[in-house]
PDB file of C-alpha atoms in Angstrom:
ATOM      1  CA  UNK A   1      31.204  12.047  98.416  1.00  0.00           C
ATOM      2  CA  UNK A   2      33.036  14.751  96.652  1.00  0.00           C
ATOM      3  CA  UNK A   3      34.045  16.383 101.030  1.00  0.00           C
ATOM      4  CA  UNK A   4      34.534  13.267 101.749  1.00  0.00           C
ATOM      5  CA  UNK A   5      37.614  13.416  99.156  1.00  0.00           C
ATOM      6  CA  UNK A   6      38.800  16.321 100.123  1.00  0.00           C
ATOM      7  CA  UNK A   7      38.629  16.554 103.876  1.00  0.00           C
ATOM      8  CA  UNK A   8      40.327  12.765 103.561  1.00  0.00           C
ATOM      9  CA  UNK A   9      42.996  14.428 101.356  1.00  0.00           C
ATOM     10  CA  UNK A  10      43.403  17.364 103.701  1.00  0.00           C
ATOM     11  CA  UNK A  11      43.371  15.556 106.828  1.00  0.00           C
ATOM     12  CA  UNK A  12      46.814  13.697 104.804  1.00  0.00           C
ATOM     13  CA  UNK A  13      47.826  16.587 104.335  1.00  0.00           C
ATOM     14  CA  UNK A  14      48.291  17.430 108.267  1.00  0.00           C
ATOM     15  CA  UNK A  15      49.749  14.255 109.571  1.00  0.00           C
ATOM     16  CA  UNK A  16      52.277  14.759 107.012  1.00  0.00           C
ATOM     17  CA  UNK A  17      53.676  18.028 107.321  1.00  0.00           C
ATOM     18  CA  UNK A  18      53.309  17.985 110.849  1.00  0.00           C
ATOM     19  CA  UNK A  19      50.516  20.396 111.560  1.00  0.00           C
ATOM     20  CA  UNK A  20      47.140  22.829 110.600  1.00  0.00           C
ATOM     21  CA  UNK A  21      49.743  25.526 109.191  1.00  0.00           C
ATOM     22  CA  UNK A  22      52.326  23.913 107.784  1.00  0.00           C
ATOM     23  CA  UNK A  23      49.364  22.335 105.188  1.00  0.00           C
ATOM     24  CA  UNK A  24      47.833  25.172 105.122  1.00  0.00           C
ATOM     25  CA  UNK A  25      50.764  26.500 103.532  1.00  0.00           C
ATOM     26  CA  UNK A  26      51.944  23.354 100.942  1.00  0.00           C
ATOM     27  CA  UNK A  27      48.205  23.564  99.675  1.00  0.00           C
ATOM     28  CA  UNK A  28      47.875  27.621  99.944  1.00  0.00           C
ATOM     29  CA  UNK A  29      45.487  27.580 101.732  1.00  0.00           C
ATOM     30  CA  UNK A  30      44.249  29.671 105.090  1.00  0.00           C
ATOM     31  CA  UNK A  31      45.219  28.157 108.136  1.00  0.00           C
ATOM     32  CA  UNK A  32      41.257  28.639 109.041  1.00  0.00           C
ATOM     33  CA  UNK A  33      40.503  26.584 105.969  1.00  0.00           C
ATOM     34  CA  UNK A  34      42.184  23.579 107.019  1.00  0.00           C
ATOM     35  CA  UNK A  35      40.837  23.465 110.931  1.00  0.00           C
ATOM     36  CA  UNK A  36      36.964  23.279 109.197  1.00  0.00           C
ATOM     37  CA  UNK A  37      37.692  20.829 107.051  1.00  0.00           C
ATOM     38  CA  UNK A  38      39.382  18.620 109.520  1.00  0.00           C
ATOM     39  CA  UNK A  39      36.651  20.092 111.926  1.00  0.00           C
ATOM     40  CA  UNK A  40      33.726  18.361 109.129  1.00  0.00           C
ATOM     41  CA  UNK A  41      35.876  15.300 109.085  1.00  0.00           C
ATOM     42  CA  UNK A  42      36.149  14.724 112.352  1.00  0.00           C
ATOM     43  CA  UNK A  43      32.355  14.834 113.060  1.00  0.00           C
ATOM     44  CA  UNK A  44      31.141  13.397 110.543  1.00  0.00           C
ATOM     45  CA  UNK A  45      32.867  10.239 111.977  1.00  0.00           C
ATOM     46  CA  UNK A  46      32.120  11.469 114.983  1.00  0.00           C
ATOM     47  CA  UNK A  47      35.785  10.759 116.640  1.00  0.00           C
ATOM     48  CA  UNK A  48      38.384  12.689 117.707  1.00  0.00           C
ATOM     49  CA  UNK A  49      41.236  12.336 114.832  1.00  0.00           C
ATOM     50  CA  UNK A  50      44.189  14.368 116.498  1.00  0.00           C
ATOM     51  CA  UNK A  51      44.936  15.606 120.026  1.00  0.00           C
ATOM     52  CA  UNK A  52      46.239  18.930 118.943  1.00  0.00           C
ATOM     53  CA  UNK A  53      48.042  21.372 121.883  1.00  0.00           C
ATOM     54  CA  UNK A  54      49.486  24.829 121.191  1.00  0.00           C
ATOM     55  CA  UNK A  55      52.469  23.296 120.620  1.00  0.00           C
ATOM     56  CA  UNK A  56      52.305  20.131 118.961  1.00  0.00           C
ATOM     57  CA  UNK A  57      49.734  17.903 118.238  1.00  0.00           C
ATOM     58  CA  UNK A  58      49.335  13.428 118.050  1.00  0.00           C
ATOM     59  CA  UNK A  59      47.475  11.112 115.990  1.00  0.00           C
ATOM     60  CA  UNK A  60      44.617   8.739 118.448  1.00  0.00           C
ATOM     61  CA  UNK A  61      44.749   5.100 118.140  1.00  0.00           C
ATOM     62  CA  UNK A  62      41.868   5.998 116.203  1.00  0.00           C
ATOM     63  CA  UNK A  63      43.716   8.694 113.936  1.00  0.00           C
ATOM     64  CA  UNK A  64      47.136   6.418 113.332  1.00  0.00           C
ATOM     65  CA  UNK A  65      44.196   3.193 111.809  1.00  0.00           C
ATOM     66  CA  UNK A  66      42.067   5.834 109.534  1.00  0.00           C
ATOM     67  CA  UNK A  67      45.415   7.842 108.320  1.00  0.00           C
ATOM     68  CA  UNK A  68      46.940   4.801 107.307  1.00  0.00           C
ATOM     69  CA  UNK A  69      43.816   3.404 105.292  1.00  0.00           C
ATOM     70  CA  UNK A  70      43.530   7.275 103.580  1.00  0.00           C
ATOM     71  CA  UNK A  71      46.703   7.083 102.688  1.00  0.00           C
ATOM     72  CA  UNK A  72      46.244   4.556 101.170  1.00  0.00           C
ATOM     73  CA  UNK A  73      43.186   5.540  99.363  1.00  0.00           C
ATOM     74  CA  UNK A  74      45.724   8.700  97.799  1.00  0.00           C
ATOM     75  CA  UNK A  75      47.955   6.348  96.534  1.00  0.00           C
ATOM     76  CA  UNK A  76      45.860   4.695  94.446  1.00  0.00           C
ATOM     77  CA  UNK A  77      44.172   7.987  93.493  1.00  0.00           C
ATOM     78  CA  UNK A  78      48.112   8.807  92.070  1.00  0.00           C
ATOM     79  CA  UNK A  79      48.826   5.793  90.399  1.00  0.00           C
ATOM     80  CA  UNK A  80      45.314   5.731  88.935  1.00  0.00           C
ATOM     81  CA  UNK A  81      45.651   9.406  87.968  1.00  0.00           C
ATOM     82  CA  UNK A  82      49.949   8.834  86.648  1.00  0.00           C
ATOM     83  CA  UNK A  83      48.235   5.839  84.741  1.00  0.00           C
ATOM     84  CA  UNK A  84      45.333   7.852  82.219  1.00  0.00           C
ATOM     85  CA  UNK A  85      48.087  10.399  81.818  1.00  0.00           C
ATOM     86  CA  UNK A  86      50.499   7.523  80.496  1.00  0.00           C
ATOM     87  CA  UNK A  87      48.069   6.840  77.930  1.00  0.00           C
ATOM     88  CA  UNK A  88      47.538   9.561  76.715  1.00  0.00           C
ATOM     89  CA  UNK A  89      51.645   9.545  76.384  1.00  0.00           C
ATOM     90  CA  UNK A  90      52.007   5.985  75.250  1.00  0.00           C
ATOM     91  CA  UNK A  91      49.807   3.794  73.210  1.00  0.00           C
ATOM     92  CA  UNK A  92      49.518   0.341  74.877  1.00  0.00           C
ATOM     93  CA  UNK A  93      46.428  -1.711  76.059  1.00  0.00           C
ATOM     94  CA  UNK A  94      43.072  -2.770  73.847  1.00  0.00           C
ATOM     95  CA  UNK A  95      41.600  -0.810  70.700  1.00  0.00           C
ATOM     96  CA  UNK A  96      38.396  -2.044  69.411  1.00  0.00           C
ATOM     97  CA  UNK A  97      38.271  -1.374  65.734  1.00  0.00           C
ATOM     98  CA  UNK A  98      35.026  -2.487  63.879  1.00  0.00           C
ATOM     99  CA  UNK A  99      34.752  -1.558  60.330  1.00  0.00           C
ATOM    100  CA  UNK A 100      33.383  -3.449  56.659  1.00  0.00           C
ATOM    101  CA  UNK A 101      35.302  -6.013  55.385  1.00  0.00           C
ATOM    102  CA  UNK A 102      36.364  -4.364  51.891  1.00  0.00           C
ATOM    103  CA  UNK A 103      38.379  -1.703  53.986  1.00  0.00           C
ATOM    104  CA  UNK A 104      39.367  -4.168  56.817  1.00  0.00           C
ATOM    105  CA  UNK A 105      40.891  -6.052  55.127  1.00  0.00           C
ATOM    106  CA  UNK A 106      42.576  -3.475  52.186  1.00  0.00           C
ATOM    107  CA  UNK A 107      42.827  -1.119  54.479  1.00  0.00           C
ATOM    108  CA  UNK A 108      42.637  -1.262  58.356  1.00  0.00           C
ATOM    109  CA  UNK A 109      44.624  -4.660  58.850  1.00  0.00           C
ATOM    110  CA  UNK A 110      47.185  -3.449  57.505  1.00  0.00           C
ATOM    111  CA  UNK A 111      47.577   0.066  58.274  1.00  0.00           C
ATOM    112  CA  UNK A 112      47.115  -1.334  62.367  1.00  0.00           C
ATOM    113  CA  UNK A 113      49.598  -4.491  61.570  1.00  0.00           C
ATOM    114  CA  UNK A 114      52.287  -1.639  60.967  1.00  0.00           C
ATOM    115  CA  UNK A 115      51.507   0.768  63.327  1.00  0.00           C
ATOM    116  CA  UNK A 116      52.309  -2.213  65.716  1.00  0.00           C
ATOM    117  CA  UNK A 117      55.659  -2.211  64.665  1.00  0.00           C
ATOM    118  CA  UNK A 118      56.306   0.805  66.384  1.00  0.00           C
ATOM    119  CA  UNK A 119      53.769  -0.049  69.605  1.00  0.00           C
ATOM    120  CA  UNK A 120      54.111  -2.798  70.495  1.00  0.00           C
ATOM    121  CA  UNK A 121      51.909  -2.443  73.305  1.00  0.00           C
ATOM    122  CA  UNK A 122      48.811  -2.204  71.409  1.00  0.00           C
ATOM    123  CA  UNK A 123      46.473  -4.492  71.306  1.00  0.00           C
ATOM    124  CA  UNK A 124      44.261  -4.569  68.625  1.00  0.00           C
ATOM    125  CA  UNK A 125      40.559  -6.454  68.198  1.00  0.00           C
ATOM    126  CA  UNK A 126      39.569  -5.914  64.942  1.00  0.00           C
ATOM    127  CA  UNK A 127      36.069  -6.489  63.443  1.00  0.00           C
ATOM    128  CA  UNK A 128      34.915  -7.096  60.049  1.00  0.00           C
ATOM    129  CA  UNK A 129      31.141  -5.985  59.966  1.00  0.00           C
ATOM    130  CA  UNK A 130      29.284  -5.164  56.991  1.00  0.00           C
ATOM    131  CA  UNK A 131      26.706  -3.869  59.290  1.00  0.00           C
ATOM    132  CA  UNK A 132      27.060  -1.195  61.937  1.00  0.00           C
ATOM    133  CA  UNK A 133      27.627  -1.476  65.525  1.00  0.00           C
ATOM    134  CA  UNK A 134      26.934   0.843  68.725  1.00  0.00           C
ATOM    135  CA  UNK A 135      29.892   1.678  69.739  1.00  0.00           C
ATOM    136  CA  UNK A 136      28.743   2.424  73.352  1.00  0.00           C
ATOM    137  CA  UNK A 137      26.800  -1.045  73.274  1.00  0.00           C
ATOM    138  CA  UNK A 138      30.292  -3.280  72.116  1.00  0.00           C
ATOM    139  CA  UNK A 139      32.734  -1.485  73.471  1.00  0.00           C
ATOM    140  CA  UNK A 140      34.373  -0.351  70.190  1.00  0.00           C
ATOM    141  CA  UNK A 141      36.642   2.652  70.771  1.00  0.00           C
ATOM    142  CA  UNK A 142      37.135   3.386  66.332  1.00  0.00           C
ATOM    143  CA  UNK A 143      34.493   2.096  63.796  1.00  0.00           C
ATOM    144  CA  UNK A 144      34.914   2.895  60.281  1.00  0.00           C
ATOM    145  CA  UNK A 145      32.301   3.994  58.715  1.00  0.00           C
ATOM    146  CA  UNK A 146      31.329   4.656  54.533  1.00  0.00           C
ATOM    147  CA  UNK A 147      29.509   8.219  54.426  1.00  0.00           C
ATOM    148  CA  UNK A 148      28.910  10.794  57.112  1.00  0.00           C
ATOM    149  CA  UNK A 149      26.551  10.611  59.827  1.00  0.00           C
ATOM    150  CA  UNK A 150      25.099  14.226  60.016  1.00  0.00           C
ATOM    151  CA  UNK A 151      22.695  13.409  63.432  1.00  0.00           C
ATOM    152  CA  UNK A 152      25.026  11.162  64.579  1.00  0.00           C
ATOM    153  CA  UNK A 153      26.683  12.193  68.670  1.00  0.00           C
ATOM    154  CA  UNK A 154      30.313   9.982  68.096  1.00  0.00           C
ATOM    155  CA  UNK A 155      32.573  12.584  67.083  1.00  0.00           C
ATOM    156  CA  UNK A 156      33.793  11.650  63.059  1.00  0.00           C
ATOM    157  CA  UNK A 157      37.525  12.452  61.560  1.00  0.00           C
ATOM    158  CA  UNK A 158      37.146  12.249  57.575  1.00  0.00           C
ATOM    159  CA  UNK A 159      39.786   9.540  56.959  1.00  0.00           C
ATOM    160  CA  UNK A 160      39.506   9.253  52.964  1.00  0.00           C
ATOM    161  CA  UNK A 161      37.193   7.968  49.971  1.00  0.00           C
ATOM    162  CA  UNK A 162      36.988   5.504  47.477  1.00  0.00           C
ATOM    163  CA  UNK A 163      34.664   4.958  44.369  1.00  0.00           C
ATOM    164  CA  UNK A 164      33.042   1.459  43.501  1.00  0.00           C
ATOM    165  CA  UNK A 165      33.260   0.032  40.414  1.00  0.00           C
ATOM    166  CA  UNK A 166      30.674  -2.154  38.706  1.00  0.00           C
ATOM    167  CA  UNK A 167      32.657  -5.355  37.328  1.00  0.00           C
ATOM    168  CA  UNK A 168      32.477  -8.710  35.819  1.00  0.00           C
ATOM    169  CA  UNK A 169      34.500 -11.646  34.689  1.00  0.00           C
ATOM    170  CA  UNK A 170      36.220 -11.323  31.313  1.00  0.00           C
ATOM    171  CA  UNK A 171      33.960 -14.371  30.070  1.00  0.00           C
ATOM    172  CA  UNK A 172      30.297 -12.848  31.567  1.00  0.00           C
ATOM    173  CA  UNK A 173      31.364  -9.469  29.534  1.00  0.00           C
ATOM    174  CA  UNK A 174      31.926 -11.865  26.205  1.00  0.00           C
ATOM    175  CA  UNK A 175      28.930 -12.831  26.858  1.00  0.00           C
ATOM    176  CA  UNK A 176      26.427 -10.224  28.270  1.00  0.00           C
ATOM    177  CA  UNK A 177      28.470  -7.701  26.337  1.00  0.00           C
ATOM    178  CA  UNK A 178      28.518  -8.090  22.473  1.00  0.00           C
ATOM    179  CA  UNK A 179      28.680  -5.376  20.250  1.00  0.00           C
ATOM    180  CA  UNK A 180      28.484  -2.934  22.818  1.00  0.00           C
ATOM    181  CA  UNK A 181      25.148  -3.343  22.810  1.00  0.00           C
ATOM    182  CA  UNK A 182      23.921  -4.339  26.565  1.00  0.00           C
ATOM    183  CA  UNK A 183      20.779  -6.262  27.282  1.00  0.00           C
ATOM    184  CA  UNK A 184      20.509  -4.842  31.228  1.00  0.00           C
ATOM    185  CA  UNK A 185      17.414  -6.222  31.868  1.00  0.00           C
ATOM    186  CA  UNK A 186      19.499  -9.985  31.392  1.00  0.00           C
ATOM    187  CA  UNK A 187      22.232  -8.491  33.179  1.00  0.00           C
ATOM    188  CA  UNK A 188      22.912 -10.703  36.797  1.00  0.00           C
ATOM    189  CA  UNK A 189      23.779  -8.762  39.624  1.00  0.00           C
ATOM    190  CA  UNK A 190      25.332  -9.572  42.995  1.00  0.00           C
ATOM    191  CA  UNK A 191      23.992  -8.381  45.849  1.00  0.00           C
ATOM    192  CA  UNK A 192      25.827  -7.745  49.351  1.00  0.00           C
ATOM    193  CA  UNK A 193      24.237  -8.281  52.145  1.00  0.00           C
ATOM    194  CA  UNK A 194      23.959  -4.698  52.514  1.00  0.00           C
ATOM    195  CA  UNK A 195      21.842  -3.799  50.015  1.00  0.00           C
ATOM    196  CA  UNK A 196      18.467  -3.816  49.218  1.00  0.00           C
ATOM    197  CA  UNK A 197      16.160  -6.053  47.324  1.00  0.00           C
ATOM    198  CA  UNK A 198      16.032  -3.918  44.381  1.00  0.00           C
ATOM    199  CA  UNK A 199      19.662  -1.497  43.527  1.00  0.00           C
ATOM    200  CA  UNK A 200      19.707   1.524  41.537  1.00  0.00           C
ATOM    201  CA  UNK A 201      23.089   3.002  40.366  1.00  0.00           C
ATOM    202  CA  UNK A 202      23.509   6.607  38.913  1.00  0.00           C
ATOM    203  CA  UNK A 203      26.831   6.591  36.637  1.00  0.00           C
ATOM    204  CA  UNK A 204      28.328   9.995  35.229  1.00  0.00           C
ATOM    205  CA  UNK A 205      30.704  10.107  32.133  1.00  0.00           C
ATOM    206  CA  UNK A 206      33.909  10.254  33.217  1.00  0.00           C
ATOM    207  CA  UNK A 207      34.401  13.363  30.195  1.00  0.00           C
ATOM    208  CA  UNK A 208      31.182  15.348  30.621  1.00  0.00           C
ATOM    209  CA  UNK A 209      28.885  15.126  33.858  1.00  0.00           C
ATOM    210  CA  UNK A 210      26.232  16.110  31.612  1.00  0.00           C
ATOM    211  CA  UNK A 211      26.074  12.529  30.003  1.00  0.00           C
ATOM    212  CA  UNK A 212      24.770   9.912  32.855  1.00  0.00           C
ATOM    213  CA  UNK A 213      23.692   6.084  32.880  1.00  0.00           C
ATOM    214  CA  UNK A 214      20.826   4.940  34.878  1.00  0.00           C
ATOM    215  CA  UNK A 215      20.758   1.163  35.491  1.00  0.00           C
ATOM    216  CA  UNK A 216      18.036  -0.960  37.749  1.00  0.00           C
ATOM    217  CA  UNK A 217      18.702  -4.465  39.076  1.00  0.00           C
ATOM    218  CA  UNK A 218      17.082  -6.654  41.237  1.00  0.00           C
ATOM    219  CA  UNK A 219      18.948  -9.714  42.279  1.00  0.00           C
ATOM    220  CA  UNK A 220      19.011 -13.188  42.271  1.00  0.00           C
ATOM    221  CA  UNK A 221      22.873 -13.338  43.050  1.00  0.00           C
ATOM    222  CA  UNK A 222      23.397 -12.624  47.303  1.00  0.00           C
ATOM    223  CA  UNK A 223      25.937 -12.895  48.998  1.00  0.00           C
ATOM    224  CA  UNK A 224      26.781 -12.218  52.866  1.00  0.00           C
ATOM    225  CA  UNK A 225      30.882 -11.062  52.907  1.00  0.00           C
ATOM    226  CA  UNK A 226      33.058  -9.223  50.290  1.00  0.00           C
ATOM    227  CA  UNK A 227      35.288 -12.189  49.567  1.00  0.00           C
ATOM    228  CA  UNK A 228      31.960 -14.072  48.760  1.00  0.00           C
ATOM    229  CA  UNK A 229      30.672 -11.610  45.724  1.00  0.00           C
ATOM    230  CA  UNK A 230      33.956 -11.464  45.195  1.00  0.00           C
ATOM    231  CA  UNK A 231      34.500 -15.269  44.345  1.00  0.00           C
ATOM    232  CA  UNK A 232      30.842 -15.462  42.423  1.00  0.00           C
ATOM    233  CA  UNK A 233      31.988 -12.235  40.111  1.00  0.00           C
ATOM    234  CA  UNK A 234      35.535 -14.224  39.208  1.00  0.00           C
ATOM    235  CA  UNK A 235      33.858 -17.266  38.327  1.00  0.00           C
ATOM    236  CA  UNK A 236      31.607 -15.771  36.110  1.00  0.00           C
ATOM    237  CA  UNK A 237      28.332 -15.253  37.956  1.00  0.00           C
ATOM    238  CA  UNK A 238      27.342 -12.212  37.081  1.00  0.00           C
ATOM    239  CA  UNK A 239      27.854  -8.474  37.725  1.00  0.00           C
ATOM    240  CA  UNK A 240      29.199  -6.937  40.957  1.00  0.00           C
ATOM    241  CA  UNK A 241      29.606  -3.856  42.689  1.00  0.00           C
ATOM    242  CA  UNK A 242      33.238  -3.392  44.422  1.00  0.00           C
ATOM    243  CA  UNK A 243      35.474  -0.593  45.841  1.00  0.00           C
ATOM    244  CA  UNK A 244      38.250   0.162  42.478  1.00  0.00           C
ATOM    245  CA  UNK A 245      41.208  -0.992  44.861  1.00  0.00           C
ATOM    246  CA  UNK A 246      39.398  -4.757  44.969  1.00  0.00           C
ATOM    247  CA  UNK A 247      39.076  -4.685  41.420  1.00  0.00           C
ATOM    248  CA  UNK A 248      42.639  -3.391  41.081  1.00  0.00           C
ATOM    249  CA  UNK A 249      43.751  -6.787  43.535  1.00  0.00           C
ATOM    250  CA  UNK A 250      41.710  -8.852  40.666  1.00  0.00           C
ATOM    251  CA  UNK A 251      43.289  -9.247  36.930  1.00  0.00           C
ATOM    252  CA  UNK A 252      39.863 -11.448  36.143  1.00  0.00           C
ATOM    253  CA  UNK A 253      37.431  -8.760  36.884  1.00  0.00           C
ATOM    254  CA  UNK A 254      37.016  -6.008  34.102  1.00  0.00           C
ATOM    255  CA  UNK A 255      35.098  -2.830  35.169  1.00  0.00           C
ATOM    256  CA  UNK A 256      31.783  -3.282  33.125  1.00  0.00           C
ATOM    257  CA  UNK A 257      31.278   0.551  31.802  1.00  0.00           C
ATOM    258  CA  UNK A 258      34.432   1.723  31.517  1.00  0.00           C
ATOM    259  CA  UNK A 259      33.407   5.550  30.298  1.00  0.00           C
ATOM    260  CA  UNK A 260      31.307   5.202  33.461  1.00  0.00           C
ATOM    261  CA  UNK A 261      31.769   6.159  37.307  1.00  0.00           C
ATOM    262  CA  UNK A 262      29.597   6.118  39.908  1.00  0.00           C
ATOM    263  CA  UNK A 263      30.231   8.796  43.059  1.00  0.00           C
ATOM    264  CA  UNK A 264      32.679   9.022  45.934  1.00  0.00           C
ATOM    265  CA  UNK A 265      32.435   6.855  48.940  1.00  0.00           C
ATOM    266  CA  UNK A 266      33.795   9.567  51.727  1.00  0.00           C
ATOM    267  CA  UNK A 267      35.018   7.075  54.654  1.00  0.00           C
ATOM    268  CA  UNK A 268      35.107   8.151  58.681  1.00  0.00           C
ATOM    269  CA  UNK A 269      36.055   7.129  61.255  1.00  0.00           C
ATOM    270  CA  UNK A 270      33.557   7.267  64.459  1.00  0.00           C
ATOM    271  CA  UNK A 271      34.979   7.945  67.949  1.00  0.00           C
ATOM    272  CA  UNK A 272      32.664   8.622  71.303  1.00  0.00           C
ATOM    273  CA  UNK A 273      35.911  10.782  73.055  1.00  0.00           C
ATOM    274  CA  UNK A 274      34.866  14.080  73.696  1.00  0.00           C
ATOM    275  CA  UNK A 275      38.247  14.824  74.815  1.00  0.00           C
ATOM    276  CA  UNK A 276      41.353  13.902  75.706  1.00  0.00           C
ATOM    277  CA  UNK A 277      41.751  10.757  73.399  1.00  0.00           C
ATOM    278  CA  UNK A 278      43.641   7.797  74.074  1.00  0.00           C
ATOM    279  CA  UNK A 279      47.179   7.712  72.443  1.00  0.00           C
ATOM    280  CA  UNK A 280      46.530   4.448  71.090  1.00  0.00           C
ATOM    281  CA  UNK A 281      43.472   5.738  69.264  1.00  0.00           C
ATOM    282  CA  UNK A 282      45.000   8.676  68.145  1.00  0.00           C
ATOM    283  CA  UNK A 283      47.751   6.570  66.363  1.00  0.00           C
ATOM    284  CA  UNK A 284      45.226   4.807  65.203  1.00  0.00           C
ATOM    285  CA  UNK A 285      43.398   7.378  63.208  1.00  0.00           C
ATOM    286  CA  UNK A 286      46.159   8.985  61.483  1.00  0.00           C
ATOM    287  CA  UNK A 287      47.620   4.933  60.259  1.00  0.00           C
ATOM    288  CA  UNK A 288      44.369   4.182  58.943  1.00  0.00           C
ATOM    289  CA  UNK A 289      44.390   8.295  57.614  1.00  0.00           C
ATOM    290  CA  UNK A 290      47.683   7.087  56.190  1.00  0.00           C
ATOM    291  CA  UNK A 291      46.606   4.208  54.319  1.00  0.00           C
ATOM    292  CA  UNK A 292      43.336   6.096  52.694  1.00  0.00           C
ATOM    293  CA  UNK A 293      45.767   7.885  51.201  1.00  0.00           C
TER     294      UNK A 293
END
């Protein structure tokens, strides 16, 4: 197939240049190479495409029809090539991005919304999902993930990091955390679907890494989305694990153990492009990165 394509390109060059010598000059190859390609093409087709004399060449009737069709193929190839190159220069077209609910609502969606002001030809498709989707199978351009995937075949770009916070409503804290005596075994834990049946947290003192607090819970309250977890926590149903930027937006929620903190969560953008990312994908990753800072 590759040889056929090369034969066709050279045949068109011969016709358009007006001869083998001029075609060889235009393509910067020897006349013998041009002649060999033409001969091979005619042998594969089993027909003569050109009538050649020492002074001139003319297309045979079949050659004329074949040239017109080849010319259309070359034009389509050129157009496809130019469009592909343009995709590297202009941000346009569909860009599918998936991210966990917490990051989609607070980081990804606002970042892409602002990006569209300068690049209105982009057509983002945003998918909020706490489950990790397969990029190739689901035609996803960018997957925003919490935590690095060391064995992944995908390319990873670090976007930033955030900390989770154990929080609850002030009413719940006043009822269960009085006099600094906390009976952790009586605390209700609100779990998201991605958390298991047993939840463990290791917190470190903000001023001394030697002081740690290990907490274990068996959740009796569970939800399949972050907004639902937030709503339950605000209603006083128990404590919940939420990103710090979510807690900062919810005055009704208070950090449970102020002197201790959880380790940071690294956030990455995954994509399957080995090289030459489309401009829209490159800009989207940059916008999300800036929003994380």
